[in-house]
mmCIF file of C-alpha atoms in Angstrom:
data_model
loop_
_atom_site.group_PDB
_atom_site.id
_atom_site.type_symbol
_atom_site.label_atom_id
_atom_site.label_comp_id
_atom_site.label_asym_id
_atom_site.label_seq_id
_atom_site.Cartn_x
_atom_site.Cartn_y
_atom_site.Cartn_z
ATOM 1 C CA MET A 727 -10.075 -126.742 -47.510
ATOM 2 C CA ARG A 728 -12.179 -129.869 -47.360
ATOM 3 C CA GLY A 729 -10.430 -131.523 -50.288
ATOM 4 C CA GLY A 730 -7.017 -130.500 -48.996
ATOM 5 C CA GLY A 731 -7.844 -131.844 -45.567
ATOM 6 C CA ARG A 732 -8.817 -135.191 -47.024
ATOM 7 C CA ALA A 733 -5.594 -135.317 -49.005
ATOM 8 C CA VAL A 734 -3.584 -134.699 -45.864
ATOM 9 C CA LEU A 735 -5.617 -137.351 -44.076
ATOM 10 C CA ALA A 736 -5.099 -139.940 -46.806
ATOM 11 C CA ALA A 737 -1.359 -139.378 -46.730
ATOM 12 C CA ALA A 738 -1.278 -139.618 -42.949
ATOM 13 C CA LEU A 739 -3.252 -142.873 -42.967
ATOM 14 C CA LEU A 740 -0.760 -144.379 -45.400
ATOM 15 C CA LEU A 741 2.196 -143.180 -43.347
ATOM 16 C CA SER A 742 0.777 -144.419 -40.042
ATOM 17 C CA SER A 743 0.086 -147.875 -41.462
ATOM 18 C CA CYS A 744 3.636 -148.199 -42.766
ATOM 19 C CA ALA A 745 5.717 -146.506 -40.082
ATOM 20 C CA PRO A 746 3.721 -145.412 -37.007
ATOM 21 C CA ASP A 747 6.864 -144.677 -35.012
ATOM 22 C CA ALA A 748 8.305 -142.223 -37.546
ATOM 23 C CA PRO A 749 5.536 -139.915 -38.826
ATOM 24 C CA VAL A 750 6.256 -137.274 -41.405
ATOM 25 C CA ALA A 751 5.271 -133.687 -40.610
ATOM 26 C CA GLN A 752 2.032 -132.603 -42.269
ATOM 27 C CA PRO A 753 1.174 -129.130 -43.577
ATOM 28 C CA GLN A 754 -0.210 -127.044 -40.738
ATOM 29 C CA SER A 755 -2.288 -124.755 -42.951
ATOM 30 C CA ASP A 756 -4.598 -127.435 -44.306
ATOM 31 C CA THR A 757 -5.400 -129.986 -41.620
ATOM 32 C CA PRO A 758 -8.405 -132.338 -41.519
ATOM 33 C CA THR A 759 -11.376 -131.526 -39.335
ATOM 34 C CA ILE A 760 -12.007 -134.104 -36.616
ATOM 35 C CA VAL A 761 -14.709 -135.498 -34.353
ATOM 36 C CA SER A 762 -13.670 -137.683 -31.407
ATOM 37 C CA LEU A 763 -15.957 -140.287 -29.867
ATOM 38 C CA ASN A 764 -13.551 -141.502 -27.169
ATOM 39 C CA PRO A 765 -12.508 -139.739 -23.938
ATOM 40 C CA CYS A 766 -8.895 -140.936 -24.107
ATOM 41 C CA LEU A 767 -8.551 -139.649 -27.670
ATOM 42 C CA ASP A 768 -10.208 -136.405 -26.525
ATOM 43 C CA ALA A 769 -7.285 -135.853 -24.161
ATOM 44 C CA ILE A 770 -4.733 -136.278 -26.950
ATOM 45 C CA LEU A 771 -6.579 -134.006 -29.344
ATOM 46 C CA VAL A 772 -6.892 -131.054 -26.972
ATOM 47 C CA GLU A 773 -3.103 -131.202 -26.519
ATOM 48 C CA ILE A 774 -2.249 -131.155 -30.223
ATOM 49 C CA ALA A 775 -5.125 -129.305 -31.937
ATOM 50 C CA GLY A 776 -7.614 -126.513 -31.290
ATOM 51 C CA PRO A 777 -11.397 -126.033 -31.484
ATOM 52 C CA SER A 778 -11.194 -124.823 -35.097
ATOM 53 C CA GLN A 779 -9.925 -128.246 -36.157
ATOM 54 C CA VAL A 780 -11.636 -130.474 -33.579
ATOM 55 C CA LEU A 781 -15.325 -130.022 -34.303
ATOM 56 C CA ALA A 782 -16.469 -132.106 -31.340
ATOM 57 C CA LEU A 783 -15.215 -134.241 -28.484
ATOM 58 C CA SER A 784 -17.061 -137.134 -26.878
ATOM 59 C CA HIS A 785 -19.808 -136.293 -24.404
ATOM 60 C CA TYR A 786 -17.628 -137.860 -21.687
ATOM 61 C CA SER A 787 -15.265 -134.887 -21.968
ATOM 62 C CA ARG A 788 -17.623 -132.693 -19.933
ATOM 63 C CA ASP A 789 -18.276 -135.313 -17.257
ATOM 64 C CA PRO A 790 -15.843 -134.751 -14.360
ATOM 65 C CA GLY A 791 -16.208 -138.417 -13.418
ATOM 66 C CA GLY A 792 -15.474 -139.765 -16.882
ATOM 67 C CA SER A 793 -13.017 -137.318 -18.405
ATOM 68 C CA SER A 794 -9.249 -137.067 -18.197
ATOM 69 C CA ILE A 795 -9.228 -133.400 -19.241
ATOM 70 C CA PRO A 796 -10.363 -130.377 -17.216
ATOM 71 C CA VAL A 797 -13.998 -129.462 -17.783
ATOM 72 C CA SER A 798 -12.934 -125.855 -18.458
ATOM 73 C CA VAL A 799 -10.848 -127.093 -21.402
ATOM 74 C CA ALA A 800 -13.585 -129.395 -22.681
ATOM 75 C CA GLN A 801 -16.032 -126.494 -22.714
ATOM 76 C CA ARG A 802 -13.993 -124.800 -25.471
ATOM 77 C CA TYR A 803 -14.956 -127.639 -27.808
ATOM 78 C CA GLY A 804 -18.213 -128.931 -29.190
ATOM 79 C CA VAL A 805 -19.511 -132.333 -28.092
ATOM 80 C CA THR A 806 -21.774 -135.031 -29.497
ATOM 81 C CA GLY A 807 -23.727 -137.815 -27.879
ATOM 82 C CA GLY A 808 -21.938 -140.255 -30.159
ATOM 83 C CA THR A 809 -24.771 -140.940 -32.601
ATOM 84 C CA ALA A 810 -23.999 -141.317 -36.286
ATOM 85 C CA GLU A 811 -26.553 -138.632 -37.142
ATOM 86 C CA GLU A 812 -24.839 -136.004 -34.977
ATOM 87 C CA VAL A 813 -21.414 -136.799 -36.356
ATOM 88 C CA ILE A 814 -22.527 -136.851 -39.990
ATOM 89 C CA ALA A 815 -24.192 -133.457 -39.558
ATOM 90 C CA LEU A 816 -20.825 -131.942 -38.580
ATOM 91 C CA LYS A 817 -19.207 -133.217 -41.826
ATOM 92 C CA PRO A 818 -15.740 -133.906 -40.379
ATOM 93 C CA ASP A 819 -12.882 -135.215 -42.494
ATOM 94 C CA LEU A 820 -11.990 -137.738 -39.806
ATOM 95 C CA VAL A 821 -13.725 -139.553 -36.956
ATOM 96 C CA LEU A 822 -11.580 -140.976 -34.151
ATOM 97 C CA ALA A 823 -13.130 -143.719 -32.042
ATOM 98 C CA SER A 824 -12.511 -146.754 -29.876
ATOM 99 C CA ILE A 825 -12.081 -150.208 -31.413
ATOM 100 C CA PHE A 826 -15.362 -150.971 -29.639
ATOM 101 C CA LEU A 827 -17.310 -148.530 -31.833
ATOM 102 C CA PRO A 828 -20.541 -150.388 -32.722
ATOM 103 C CA GLN A 829 -20.378 -151.710 -36.262
ATOM 104 C CA PRO A 830 -23.759 -150.175 -37.272
ATOM 105 C CA THR A 831 -22.445 -146.734 -36.233
ATOM 106 C CA ARG A 832 -19.206 -147.209 -38.140
ATOM 107 C CA SER A 833 -21.031 -148.427 -41.214
ATOM 108 C CA ALA A 834 -23.351 -145.402 -41.155
ATOM 109 C CA LEU A 835 -20.396 -143.016 -40.880
ATOM 110 C CA GLU A 836 -18.529 -144.676 -43.729
ATOM 111 C CA ARG A 837 -21.637 -144.759 -45.950
ATOM 112 C CA ALA A 838 -21.786 -140.985 -45.426
ATOM 113 C CA GLY A 839 -18.246 -140.739 -46.828
ATOM 114 C CA LEU A 840 -16.468 -140.126 -43.510
ATOM 115 C CA THR A 841 -13.085 -141.640 -42.692
ATOM 116 C CA VAL A 842 -13.084 -143.554 -39.408
ATOM 117 C CA ALA A 843 -9.922 -144.491 -37.477
ATOM 118 C CA THR A 844 -10.202 -146.657 -34.368
ATOM 119 C CA PHE A 845 -7.785 -147.156 -31.479
ATOM 120 C CA GLY A 846 -7.411 -149.525 -28.546
ATOM 121 C CA SER A 847 -6.276 -148.734 -25.016
ATOM 122 C CA PRO A 848 -2.478 -148.713 -24.674
ATOM 123 C CA ALA A 849 -1.143 -151.145 -22.071
ATOM 124 C CA THR A 850 2.378 -149.686 -21.958
ATOM 125 C CA VAL A 851 4.064 -146.310 -22.169
ATOM 126 C CA ALA A 852 5.597 -147.312 -25.509
ATOM 127 C CA GLU A 853 2.160 -148.160 -26.907
ATOM 128 C CA SER A 854 0.839 -144.803 -25.732
ATOM 129 C CA VAL A 855 3.709 -142.954 -27.409
ATOM 130 C CA ALA A 856 2.999 -144.801 -30.677
ATOM 131 C CA GLN A 857 -0.702 -143.972 -30.388
ATOM 132 C CA VAL A 858 -0.020 -140.271 -29.839
ATOM 133 C CA ARG A 859 2.199 -140.197 -32.914
ATOM 134 C CA GLU A 860 -0.418 -141.959 -35.019
ATOM 135 C CA VAL A 861 -3.232 -139.643 -33.912
ATOM 136 C CA ALA A 862 -0.988 -136.620 -34.526
ATOM 137 C CA ALA A 863 -0.069 -137.853 -38.009
ATOM 138 C CA LEU A 864 -3.738 -138.295 -38.896
ATOM 139 C CA ALA A 865 -4.498 -134.830 -37.537
ATOM 140 C CA GLY A 866 -1.661 -133.241 -39.508
ATOM 141 C CA ARG A 867 -0.043 -132.199 -36.220
ATOM 142 C CA ALA A 868 3.119 -134.321 -36.164
ATOM 143 C CA GLY A 869 5.207 -131.624 -34.488
ATOM 144 C CA GLN A 870 2.773 -131.227 -31.605
ATOM 145 C CA GLY A 871 2.533 -135.007 -31.372
ATOM 146 C CA GLU A 872 6.288 -135.361 -31.015
ATOM 147 C CA ALA A 873 6.333 -132.780 -28.230
ATOM 148 C CA LEU A 874 3.635 -134.696 -26.349
ATOM 149 C CA ALA A 875 5.362 -138.040 -27.027
ATOM 150 C CA ALA A 876 8.580 -136.648 -25.526
ATOM 151 C CA ARG A 877 6.752 -135.659 -22.336
ATOM 152 C CA ILE A 878 5.163 -139.098 -22.061
ATOM 153 C CA ALA A 879 8.376 -141.023 -22.681
ATOM 154 C CA ALA A 880 10.546 -138.937 -20.340
ATOM 155 C CA PRO A 881 12.479 -141.399 -18.166
ATOM 156 C CA PRO A 882 11.720 -141.393 -14.434
ATOM 157 C CA PRO A 883 14.320 -139.941 -12.067
ATOM 158 C CA GLN A 884 16.688 -142.120 -10.090
ATOM 159 C CA ILE A 885 14.780 -143.658 -7.215
ATOM 160 C CA GLY A 886 15.575 -145.597 -4.089
ATOM 161 C CA ALA A 887 14.383 -148.975 -2.906
ATOM 162 C CA PRO A 888 10.970 -150.100 -4.186
ATOM 163 C CA ILE A 889 7.995 -149.290 -1.976
ATOM 164 C CA ASP A 890 5.188 -151.816 -1.467
ATOM 165 C CA ALA A 891 1.903 -150.320 -2.731
ATOM 166 C CA LEU A 892 -1.683 -151.399 -3.305
ATOM 167 C CA LEU A 893 -3.746 -149.553 -5.914
ATOM 168 C CA TRP A 894 -7.317 -149.983 -4.701
ATOM 169 C CA GLN A 895 -9.527 -149.138 -7.660
ATOM 170 C CA GLU A 896 -13.241 -148.433 -7.945
ATOM 171 C CA GLY A 897 -15.273 -151.389 -6.724
ATOM 172 C CA GLU A 898 -12.463 -152.407 -4.324
ATOM 173 C CA ILE A 899 -10.562 -154.218 -7.087
ATOM 174 C CA VAL A 900 -6.906 -154.262 -8.124
ATOM 175 C CA ALA A 901 -5.198 -153.720 -11.466
ATOM 176 C CA GLY A 902 -3.502 -156.504 -13.381
ATOM 177 C CA GLU A 903 0.242 -156.395 -13.934
ATOM 178 C CA GLN A 904 -0.120 -156.087 -17.730
ATOM 179 C CA THR A 905 -1.717 -152.641 -17.561
ATOM 180 C CA LEU A 906 -0.442 -149.149 -18.158
ATOM 181 C CA ILE A 907 -0.942 -148.037 -14.561
ATOM 182 C CA ALA A 908 0.957 -151.100 -13.298
ATOM 183 C CA GLU A 909 3.893 -150.181 -15.526
ATOM 184 C CA LEU A 910 3.835 -146.598 -14.265
ATOM 185 C CA LEU A 911 3.837 -147.807 -10.665
ATOM 186 C CA ARG A 912 6.892 -149.967 -11.361
ATOM 187 C CA GLN A 913 8.701 -147.150 -13.180
ATOM 188 C CA GLU A 914 8.052 -144.773 -10.293
ATOM 189 C CA GLY A 915 9.517 -147.121 -7.718
ATOM 190 C CA PHE A 916 6.584 -149.104 -6.366
ATOM 191 C CA THR A 917 6.155 -152.855 -6.098
ATOM 192 C CA SER A 918 2.749 -154.502 -6.349
ATOM 193 C CA HIS A 919 1.287 -155.593 -3.026
ATOM 194 C CA ALA A 920 -1.515 -157.353 -4.950
ATOM 195 C CA ALA A 921 0.763 -159.323 -7.274
ATOM 196 C CA ALA A 922 2.930 -160.457 -4.359
ATOM 197 C CA ARG A 923 -0.186 -162.064 -2.887
ATOM 198 C CA GLY A 924 -1.283 -163.776 -6.089
ATOM 199 C CA LEU A 925 -4.015 -161.305 -6.985
ATOM 200 C CA GLY A 926 -4.729 -160.430 -10.616
ATOM 201 C CA GLN A 927 -6.799 -158.132 -12.813
ATOM 202 C CA ALA A 928 -10.098 -157.102 -11.165
ATOM 203 C CA ASP A 929 -9.652 -159.301 -8.073
ATOM 204 C CA ARG A 930 -11.449 -157.790 -5.100
ATOM 205 C CA VAL A 931 -9.707 -156.770 -1.887
ATOM 206 C CA SER A 932 -11.924 -156.170 1.148
ATOM 207 C CA LEU A 933 -11.336 -153.543 3.808
ATOM 208 C CA GLU A 934 -10.743 -156.343 6.311
ATOM 209 C CA ARG A 935 -7.957 -157.744 4.144
ATOM 210 C CA VAL A 936 -6.347 -154.326 3.720
ATOM 211 C CA LEU A 937 -6.322 -153.774 7.498
ATOM 212 C CA SER A 938 -5.062 -157.258 8.360
ATOM 213 C CA ASP A 939 -2.301 -157.225 5.726
ATOM 214 C CA PRO A 940 -1.576 -153.548 5.016
ATOM 215 C CA PRO A 941 0.730 -152.347 2.250
ATOM 216 C CA ARG A 942 3.250 -149.640 2.972
ATOM 217 C CA VAL A 943 1.234 -147.346 0.653
ATOM 218 C CA LEU A 944 -2.498 -147.633 -0.026
ATOM 219 C CA LEU A 945 -3.646 -145.726 -3.117
ATOM 220 C CA ILE A 946 -7.421 -145.281 -2.971
ATOM 221 C CA ALA A 947 -8.959 -144.719 -6.394
ATOM 222 C CA GLY A 948 -12.610 -145.357 -5.612
ATOM 223 C CA ASP A 949 -15.458 -144.480 -3.290
ATOM 224 C CA ALA A 950 -16.961 -147.829 -2.292
ATOM 225 C CA PRO A 951 -18.101 -147.973 1.358
ATOM 226 C CA GLY A 952 -15.004 -149.900 2.405
ATOM 227 C CA GLN A 953 -12.721 -147.412 0.680
ATOM 228 C CA ARG A 954 -14.270 -144.501 2.579
ATOM 229 C CA HIS A 955 -14.618 -146.245 5.931
ATOM 230 C CA PRO A 956 -13.842 -144.196 9.079
ATOM 231 C CA LEU A 957 -11.110 -146.696 9.953
ATOM 232 C CA LEU A 958 -9.105 -145.221 7.064
ATOM 233 C CA ASP A 959 -9.494 -141.649 8.287
ATOM 234 C CA GLY A 960 -6.688 -139.821 10.019
ATOM 235 C CA PRO A 961 -3.036 -140.778 10.523
ATOM 236 C CA ASN A 962 -2.131 -144.429 10.168
ATOM 237 C CA GLU A 963 1.142 -145.734 11.554
ATOM 238 C CA ARG A 964 1.058 -148.932 9.515
ATOM 239 C CA MET A 965 0.550 -147.480 6.042
ATOM 240 C CA LEU A 966 0.400 -144.241 4.098
ATOM 241 C CA ILE A 967 -3.127 -143.733 2.737
ATOM 242 C CA ALA A 968 -3.337 -141.507 -0.337
ATOM 243 C CA ASP A 969 -6.120 -140.634 -2.752
ATOM 244 C CA PHE A 970 -5.432 -141.386 -6.402
ATOM 245 C CA ASN A 971 -7.782 -139.893 -8.997
ATOM 246 C CA PRO A 972 -9.389 -142.687 -11.080
ATOM 247 C CA SER A 973 -9.065 -140.477 -14.176
ATOM 248 C CA LEU A 974 -5.309 -141.090 -14.033
ATOM 249 C CA ILE A 975 -5.677 -144.857 -14.458
ATOM 250 C CA TYR A 976 -7.393 -145.677 -17.722
ATOM 251 C CA CYS A 977 -5.978 -143.387 -20.429
ATOM 252 C CA GLY A 978 -2.495 -142.924 -21.798
ATOM 253 C CA GLY A 979 -1.392 -139.800 -23.638
ATOM 254 C CA PRO A 980 -1.229 -136.634 -21.525
ATOM 255 C CA THR A 981 -2.641 -138.538 -18.548
ATOM 256 C CA ILE A 982 0.746 -140.242 -18.104
ATOM 257 C CA PRO A 983 2.724 -137.153 -16.978
ATOM 258 C CA LYS A 984 -0.087 -136.293 -14.551
ATOM 259 C CA ALA A 985 -0.075 -139.804 -13.101
ATOM 260 C CA ARG A 986 3.712 -139.718 -12.769
ATOM 261 C CA GLU A 987 3.560 -136.402 -10.929
ATOM 262 C CA ARG A 988 1.008 -137.742 -8.450
ATOM 263 C CA LEU A 989 2.945 -140.984 -7.879
ATOM 264 C CA ARG A 990 6.162 -139.059 -7.267
ATOM 265 C CA ALA A 991 4.465 -136.879 -4.678
ATOM 266 C CA ILE A 992 3.095 -139.947 -2.906
ATOM 267 C CA ARG A 993 6.473 -141.687 -2.981
ATOM 268 C CA ALA A 994 8.182 -138.618 -1.554
ATOM 269 C CA GLU A 995 5.657 -138.521 1.277
ATOM 270 C CA ALA A 996 6.205 -142.229 1.966
ATOM 271 C CA GLU A 997 9.962 -141.736 2.112
ATOM 272 C CA ARG A 998 9.545 -138.968 4.684
ATOM 273 C CA ARG A 999 7.642 -141.223 7.052
ATOM 274 C CA PRO A 1000 9.563 -142.866 9.919
#
């Protein structure tokens, strides 16, 4: 099993480096065992593989504030604290991690004979689809990866006129326009209140500024004092105020359909307002 899993993994690595957008289906009876060290990769893995193949997820997977998967799902899987010693002890065929994996950790894993594949954060839906396919190819789960990719890439429905919206993230900051969540907002029929006012990635917007120049829709994805101020409680004639879970902002993969669903519900509510 171990040797077969490594053979599948080697073939998948070669295929993903040559043609990441067109993976070849891998044998389902002999798939590599995996440890994930990244919460966004955790979310992909639980969609395409089970606990018998995924030996451990990142410790973030069981933190409701840092995970994009339900805690009840994460509890079906093992976890590690991310140390090389813990991962090596599990003897996986493959370790999936962020491109920011510390070099000493990566070196220790590779000295132990483990294969390490690292991934960045997708900034577009297309990049997320490609990442899902690559992870699925490495996992020997190309069929499941294609099913997830199809859900992610599903085109949005026909929508009406764009609606002015401000995504107010944790720390009272706004997202840049070259981010995945900004693309999703555009695809779901929202225009950027922040960009129209010359604001960029991580610029801060105070409560006073929100109230003096309100968007049509305010998406609150944080709990700073200004974001939870009593002035934002109750009905507001000038803007629709809606909570937006921060876990829907930072990861691609299966987070994208969930973010789309929430944005569509908010847009529908905005369209019903006088």
